[in-house]
């Protein structure tokens, strides 16, 4: 009864072709349970995922324990960061 | 709109903003198998069209305000696969509640196609995705 989601990796391959992520400071808005963010988590220098849904964030944190990703409960309209700190902001199905 | 302005605030000068999201575009429910594929008909994705319109309008406004410039927009398929109609329906009920309408005749045709027992048969829905790349101005 399993669902296979994007086994071809179309989403991540299009993102990687669009922009190098290595060494960058990246914010993903709408990270959910971390399905997308974990596909490129080894590339950036710093990676932050935000989402308003706490249960999803708990799943994301559990799956990513020990990695350098930070997960925060927040919304895109009020980002808890100072100006000019990210090279890349990704709206992941969250606009 | 506010989120796009917030993103612009936290970006470095010339920083990059990506808008990655599924579009409310009708797509076929396909039966794929070794050596072929058939469409059972289209899935109605219109219930979420208002989100597309709102997001497109928000992007248009921040471009007009000169906060970003468009670098490019491209489209691709984000595919989902199942081995049975029941598995597909279960996923749709859980994850896409009120977001898609699959006409009963499409389900019935898909069921008939599955019953042909081609080798390695799967159900496929390829959601149309947008990837927009924008650069912060200033």
mmCIF file of C-alpha atoms in Angstrom:
data_model
loop_
_atom_site.group_PDB
_atom_site.id
_atom_site.type_symbol
_atom_site.label_atom_id
_atom_site.label_comp_id
_atom_site.label_asym_id
_atom_site.label_seq_id
_atom_site.Cartn_x
_atom_site.Cartn_y
_atom_site.Cartn_z
ATOM 1 C CA UNK A 1 0.000 0.000 0.000
ATOM 2 C CA UNK A 2 3.037 2.224 -0.355
ATOM 3 C CA UNK A 3 3.123 5.559 -2.179
ATOM 4 C CA UNK A 4 6.181 6.316 -4.245
ATOM 5 C CA UNK A 5 6.781 10.081 -4.340
ATOM 6 C CA UNK A 6 8.941 11.460 -7.123
ATOM 7 C CA UNK A 7 11.249 8.425 -7.365
ATOM 8 C CA UNK A 8 12.871 10.069 -10.403
ATOM 9 C CA UNK A 9 14.064 12.911 -8.148
ATOM 10 C CA UNK A 10 12.689 15.560 -10.510
ATOM 11 C CA UNK A 11 12.196 18.168 -7.810
ATOM 12 C CA UNK A 12 15.689 18.012 -6.347
ATOM 13 C CA UNK A 13 17.395 17.692 -9.731
ATOM 14 C CA UNK A 14 15.627 20.819 -11.028
ATOM 15 C CA UNK A 15 16.647 22.730 -7.908
ATOM 16 C CA UNK A 16 20.266 21.613 -8.173
ATOM 17 C CA UNK A 17 20.410 22.548 -11.846
ATOM 18 C CA UNK A 18 18.981 25.968 -11.024
ATOM 19 C CA UNK A 19 21.529 26.982 -8.419
ATOM 20 C CA UNK A 20 24.587 25.604 -6.643
ATOM 21 C CA UNK A 21 23.735 25.024 -2.987
ATOM 22 C CA UNK A 22 27.173 24.055 -1.690
ATOM 23 C CA UNK A 23 28.507 26.334 1.007
ATOM 24 C CA UNK A 24 25.379 28.505 1.056
ATOM 25 C CA UNK A 25 23.156 29.705 3.906
ATOM 26 C CA UNK A 26 19.685 28.433 3.038
ATOM 27 C CA UNK A 27 16.221 28.908 4.518
ATOM 28 C CA UNK A 28 13.381 26.597 3.466
ATOM 29 C CA UNK A 29 9.940 28.011 4.226
ATOM 30 C CA UNK A 30 7.289 25.306 4.571
ATOM 31 C CA UNK A 31 9.682 22.436 5.248
ATOM 32 C CA UNK A 32 6.892 20.211 6.623
ATOM 33 C CA UNK A 33 8.254 16.908 7.849
ATOM 34 C CA UNK A 34 11.549 17.479 6.052
ATOM 35 C CA UNK A 35 11.011 15.310 2.954
ATOM 36 C CA UNK A 36 12.520 17.880 0.597
ATOM 37 C CA UNK A 37 15.118 19.504 2.840
ATOM 38 C CA UNK A 38 16.814 16.211 3.639
ATOM 39 C CA UNK A 39 17.503 15.634 -0.052
ATOM 40 C CA UNK A 40 20.011 18.487 -0.119
ATOM 41 C CA UNK A 41 20.975 18.744 3.552
ATOM 42 C CA UNK A 42 24.622 17.828 2.980
ATOM 43 C CA UNK A 43 25.319 20.697 0.604
ATOM 44 C CA UNK A 44 24.777 24.026 2.382
ATOM 45 C CA UNK A 45 26.950 25.571 5.028
ATOM 46 C CA UNK A 46 23.851 26.362 7.085
ATOM 47 C CA UNK A 47 20.309 25.074 6.599
ATOM 48 C CA UNK A 48 17.178 26.185 8.418
ATOM 49 C CA UNK A 49 13.674 24.781 7.880
ATOM 50 C CA UNK A 50 10.603 26.529 9.182
ATOM 51 C CA UNK A 51 6.994 25.406 9.296
ATOM 52 C CA UNK A 52 3.962 26.354 11.383
ATOM 53 C CA UNK A 53 2.922 22.709 11.941
ATOM 54 C CA UNK A 54 4.559 21.375 15.106
ATOM 55 C CA UNK A 55 3.794 17.659 14.514
ATOM 56 C CA UNK A 56 5.540 17.852 11.126
ATOM 57 C CA UNK A 57 8.529 19.616 12.672
ATOM 58 C CA UNK A 58 8.815 16.951 15.358
ATOM 59 C CA UNK A 59 8.902 14.296 12.615
ATOM 60 C CA UNK A 60 11.488 16.323 10.713
ATOM 61 C CA UNK A 61 13.679 16.713 13.798
ATOM 62 C CA UNK A 62 13.391 13.038 14.677
ATOM 63 C CA UNK A 63 14.410 12.002 11.160
ATOM 64 C CA UNK A 64 17.300 14.458 11.055
ATOM 65 C CA UNK A 65 18.750 14.037 14.530
ATOM 66 C CA UNK A 66 22.473 14.695 14.526
ATOM 67 C CA UNK A 67 22.549 16.718 11.317
ATOM 68 C CA UNK A 68 23.305 20.408 10.900
ATOM 69 C CA UNK A 69 19.736 21.378 9.948
ATOM 70 C CA UNK A 70 17.870 23.653 12.346
ATOM 71 C CA UNK A 71 14.082 23.403 12.447
ATOM 72 C CA UNK A 72 11.928 26.210 13.831
ATOM 73 C CA UNK A 73 8.211 26.653 14.275
ATOM 74 C CA UNK A 74 7.511 29.859 12.426
ATOM 75 C CA UNK A 75 5.607 31.418 9.553
ATOM 76 C CA UNK A 76 6.942 33.081 6.434
ATOM 77 C CA UNK A 77 5.228 36.361 7.263
ATOM 78 C CA UNK A 78 7.319 36.857 10.421
ATOM 79 C CA UNK A 79 10.777 35.385 10.054
ATOM 80 C CA UNK A 80 12.826 35.273 13.261
ATOM 81 C CA UNK A 81 16.077 36.283 11.574
ATOM 82 C CA UNK A 82 18.027 39.520 11.157
ATOM 83 C CA UNK A 83 18.292 41.119 7.698
ATOM 84 C CA UNK A 84 20.640 39.781 5.057
ATOM 85 C CA UNK A 85 21.624 36.416 6.509
ATOM 86 C CA UNK A 86 20.576 33.892 3.823
ATOM 87 C CA UNK A 87 21.916 33.394 0.313
ATOM 88 C CA UNK A 88 18.861 31.396 -0.716
ATOM 89 C CA UNK A 89 15.243 31.276 0.448
ATOM 90 C CA UNK A 90 13.093 28.430 -0.850
ATOM 91 C CA UNK A 91 9.322 28.565 -0.688
ATOM 92 C CA UNK A 92 8.559 24.845 -0.709
ATOM 93 C CA UNK A 93 4.895 24.654 -1.751
ATOM 94 C CA UNK A 94 4.278 27.468 0.704
ATOM 95 C CA UNK A 95 3.414 30.542 -1.341
ATOM 96 C CA UNK B 1 3.037 38.969 -0.349
ATOM 97 C CA UNK B 2 4.242 39.604 3.231
ATOM 98 C CA UNK B 3 6.189 36.368 3.202
ATOM 99 C CA UNK B 4 7.912 37.390 -0.030
ATOM 100 C CA UNK B 5 8.852 40.725 1.539
ATOM 101 C CA UNK B 6 10.136 38.951 4.632
ATOM 102 C CA UNK B 7 12.182 36.629 2.438
ATOM 103 C CA UNK B 8 13.630 39.665 0.671
ATOM 104 C CA UNK B 9 14.559 41.164 4.051
ATOM 105 C CA UNK B 10 16.513 38.107 5.229
ATOM 106 C CA UNK B 11 18.262 37.583 1.886
ATOM 107 C CA UNK B 12 21.726 38.949 1.226
ATOM 108 C CA UNK B 13 21.987 41.463 -1.665
ATOM 109 C CA UNK B 14 21.552 39.571 -4.965
ATOM 110 C CA UNK B 15 20.313 36.574 -2.968
ATOM 111 C CA UNK B 16 18.103 33.954 -4.594
ATOM 112 C CA UNK B 17 14.464 33.164 -3.899
ATOM 113 C CA UNK B 18 12.836 29.988 -5.225
ATOM 114 C CA UNK B 19 9.126 29.399 -5.589
ATOM 115 C CA UNK B 20 8.585 25.639 -5.880
ATOM 116 C CA UNK B 21 4.977 24.449 -5.839
ATOM 117 C CA UNK B 22 2.427 22.188 -7.478
ATOM 118 C CA UNK B 23 0.011 23.807 -9.898
ATOM 119 C CA UNK B 24 -3.708 23.245 -10.122
ATOM 120 C CA UNK B 25 -3.472 21.900 -13.641
ATOM 121 C CA UNK B 26 -5.564 18.890 -14.640
ATOM 122 C CA UNK B 27 -3.325 15.882 -15.242
ATOM 123 C CA UNK B 28 -3.995 12.345 -16.459
ATOM 124 C CA UNK B 29 -4.307 9.334 -14.222
ATOM 125 C CA UNK B 30 -2.076 6.882 -16.057
ATOM 126 C CA UNK B 31 -1.547 3.178 -15.940
ATOM 127 C CA UNK B 32 2.063 2.460 -16.736
ATOM 128 C CA UNK B 33 3.629 -0.920 -17.293
ATOM 129 C CA UNK B 34 6.662 -2.494 -18.872
ATOM 130 C CA UNK B 35 6.567 -1.376 -22.464
ATOM 131 C CA UNK B 36 3.644 1.043 -22.318
ATOM 132 C CA UNK B 37 1.323 3.535 -20.676
ATOM 133 C CA UNK B 38 -2.358 4.415 -20.995
ATOM 134 C CA UNK B 39 -4.429 7.308 -19.702
ATOM 135 C CA UNK B 40 -7.625 6.555 -17.805
ATOM 136 C CA UNK B 41 -8.679 10.192 -18.077
ATOM 137 C CA UNK B 42 -7.968 13.494 -16.388
ATOM 138 C CA UNK B 43 -7.995 14.339 -12.702
ATOM 139 C CA UNK B 44 -9.659 17.624 -11.804
ATOM 140 C CA UNK B 45 -7.193 19.758 -9.826
ATOM 141 C CA UNK B 46 -9.331 22.908 -9.892
ATOM 142 C CA UNK B 47 -10.329 22.927 -6.172
ATOM 143 C CA UNK B 48 -7.011 24.601 -5.311
ATOM 144 C CA UNK B 49 -6.871 27.038 -8.216
ATOM 145 C CA UNK B 50 -7.402 30.011 -5.877
ATOM 146 C CA UNK B 51 -4.012 29.279 -4.238
ATOM 147 C CA UNK B 52 -2.280 29.421 -7.631
ATOM 148 C CA UNK B 53 -3.942 32.716 -8.418
ATOM 149 C CA UNK B 54 -2.992 34.220 -5.034
ATOM 150 C CA UNK B 55 0.625 33.042 -5.281
ATOM 151 C CA UNK B 56 1.003 34.281 -8.866
ATOM 152 C CA UNK B 57 -0.441 37.649 -7.878
ATOM 153 C CA UNK B 58 1.929 37.944 -4.900
ATOM 154 C CA UNK B 59 4.925 37.220 -7.139
ATOM 155 C CA UNK B 60 3.702 39.710 -9.728
ATOM 156 C CA UNK B 61 3.382 42.426 -7.078
ATOM 157 C CA UNK B 62 6.890 42.023 -5.630
ATOM 158 C CA UNK B 63 8.332 42.035 -9.151
ATOM 159 C CA UNK B 64 6.386 45.219 -9.878
ATOM 160 C CA UNK B 65 7.675 46.754 -6.627
ATOM 161 C CA UNK B 66 11.235 46.053 -7.740
ATOM 162 C CA UNK B 67 12.088 43.755 -4.823
ATOM 163 C CA UNK B 68 13.095 40.896 -7.116
ATOM 164 C CA UNK B 69 13.750 40.185 -10.742
ATOM 165 C CA UNK B 70 12.723 36.954 -12.433
ATOM 166 C CA UNK B 71 15.654 34.799 -13.511
ATOM 167 C CA UNK B 72 13.564 31.990 -15.002
ATOM 168 C CA UNK B 73 10.473 29.886 -14.514
ATOM 169 C CA UNK B 74 10.319 26.241 -15.526
ATOM 170 C CA UNK B 75 7.897 23.379 -15.130
ATOM 171 C CA UNK B 76 8.267 19.675 -14.458
ATOM 172 C CA UNK B 77 6.299 16.626 -13.358
ATOM 173 C CA UNK B 78 6.355 15.461 -9.755
ATOM 174 C CA UNK B 79 5.117 11.895 -10.085
ATOM 175 C CA UNK B 80 3.327 9.681 -7.588
ATOM 176 C CA UNK B 81 3.037 5.912 -8.074
ATOM 177 C CA UNK B 82 0.810 3.269 -6.510
ATOM 178 C CA UNK B 83 0.247 -0.406 -7.106
ATOM 179 C CA UNK B 84 -3.497 -0.373 -6.438
ATOM 180 C CA UNK B 85 -6.523 1.891 -6.662
ATOM 181 C CA UNK B 86 -7.097 1.453 -2.930
ATOM 182 C CA UNK B 87 -3.580 2.612 -2.089
ATOM 183 C CA UNK B 88 -4.026 5.662 -4.306
ATOM 184 C CA UNK B 89 -7.419 6.500 -2.791
ATOM 185 C CA UNK B 90 -6.044 6.127 0.735
ATOM 186 C CA UNK B 91 -3.204 8.546 -0.027
ATOM 187 C CA UNK B 92 -5.517 11.049 -1.675
ATOM 188 C CA UNK B 93 -7.954 10.898 1.244
ATOM 189 C CA UNK B 94 -5.126 11.511 3.716
ATOM 190 C CA UNK B 95 -2.945 14.021 1.899
ATOM 191 C CA UNK B 96 -5.020 15.690 -0.804
ATOM 192 C CA UNK B 97 -8.336 16.062 0.974
ATOM 193 C CA UNK B 98 -10.576 18.452 -0.990
ATOM 194 C CA UNK B 99 -7.703 19.210 -3.386
ATOM 195 C CA UNK B 100 -8.457 16.866 -6.270
ATOM 196 C CA UNK B 101 -11.522 15.314 -7.846
ATOM 197 C CA UNK B 102 -11.183 11.994 -9.616
ATOM 198 C CA UNK B 103 -14.291 11.254 -11.689
ATOM 199 C CA UNK B 104 -15.751 7.816 -11.012
ATOM 200 C CA UNK B 105 -15.468 6.875 -14.701
ATOM 201 C CA UNK B 106 -11.716 7.533 -14.528
ATOM 202 C CA UNK B 107 -11.424 5.223 -11.521
ATOM 203 C CA UNK B 108 -13.440 2.544 -13.306
ATOM 204 C CA UNK B 109 -11.337 2.750 -16.464
ATOM 205 C CA UNK B 110 -8.152 2.639 -14.391
ATOM 206 C CA UNK B 111 -9.479 -0.468 -12.651
ATOM 207 C CA UNK B 112 -10.160 -2.128 -16.026
ATOM 208 C CA UNK B 113 -6.662 -1.253 -17.213
ATOM 209 C CA UNK B 114 -5.112 -2.660 -14.043
ATOM 210 C CA UNK B 115 -7.051 -5.873 -14.539
ATOM 211 C CA UNK B 116 -5.259 -6.450 -17.845
ATOM 212 C CA UNK B 117 -2.329 -7.579 -15.649
ATOM 213 C CA UNK B 118 0.462 -6.150 -17.748
ATOM 214 C CA UNK B 119 3.896 -6.772 -16.222
ATOM 215 C CA UNK B 120 5.060 -4.218 -13.635
ATOM 216 C CA UNK B 121 1.823 -2.252 -13.694
ATOM 217 C CA UNK B 122 1.587 0.918 -11.618
ATOM 218 C CA UNK B 123 -0.775 3.865 -11.315
ATOM 219 C CA UNK B 124 0.877 7.208 -11.999
ATOM 220 C CA UNK B 125 -0.197 10.791 -11.353
ATOM 221 C CA UNK B 126 2.285 13.414 -12.527
ATOM 222 C CA UNK B 127 1.566 16.686 -10.739
ATOM 223 C CA UNK B 128 2.637 19.726 -12.716
ATOM 224 C CA UNK B 129 5.186 21.722 -10.699
ATOM 225 C CA UNK B 130 6.522 25.242 -11.033
ATOM 226 C CA UNK B 131 10.110 26.151 -10.206
ATOM 227 C CA UNK B 132 10.616 29.909 -10.287
ATOM 228 C CA UNK B 133 14.002 31.475 -9.629
ATOM 229 C CA UNK B 134 14.156 35.142 -8.598
ATOM 230 C CA UNK B 135 17.007 37.434 -7.629
ATOM 231 C CA UNK B 136 16.801 40.034 -4.903
ATOM 232 C CA UNK B 137 17.376 43.508 -6.295
ATOM 233 C CA UNK B 138 19.306 46.094 -4.369
#
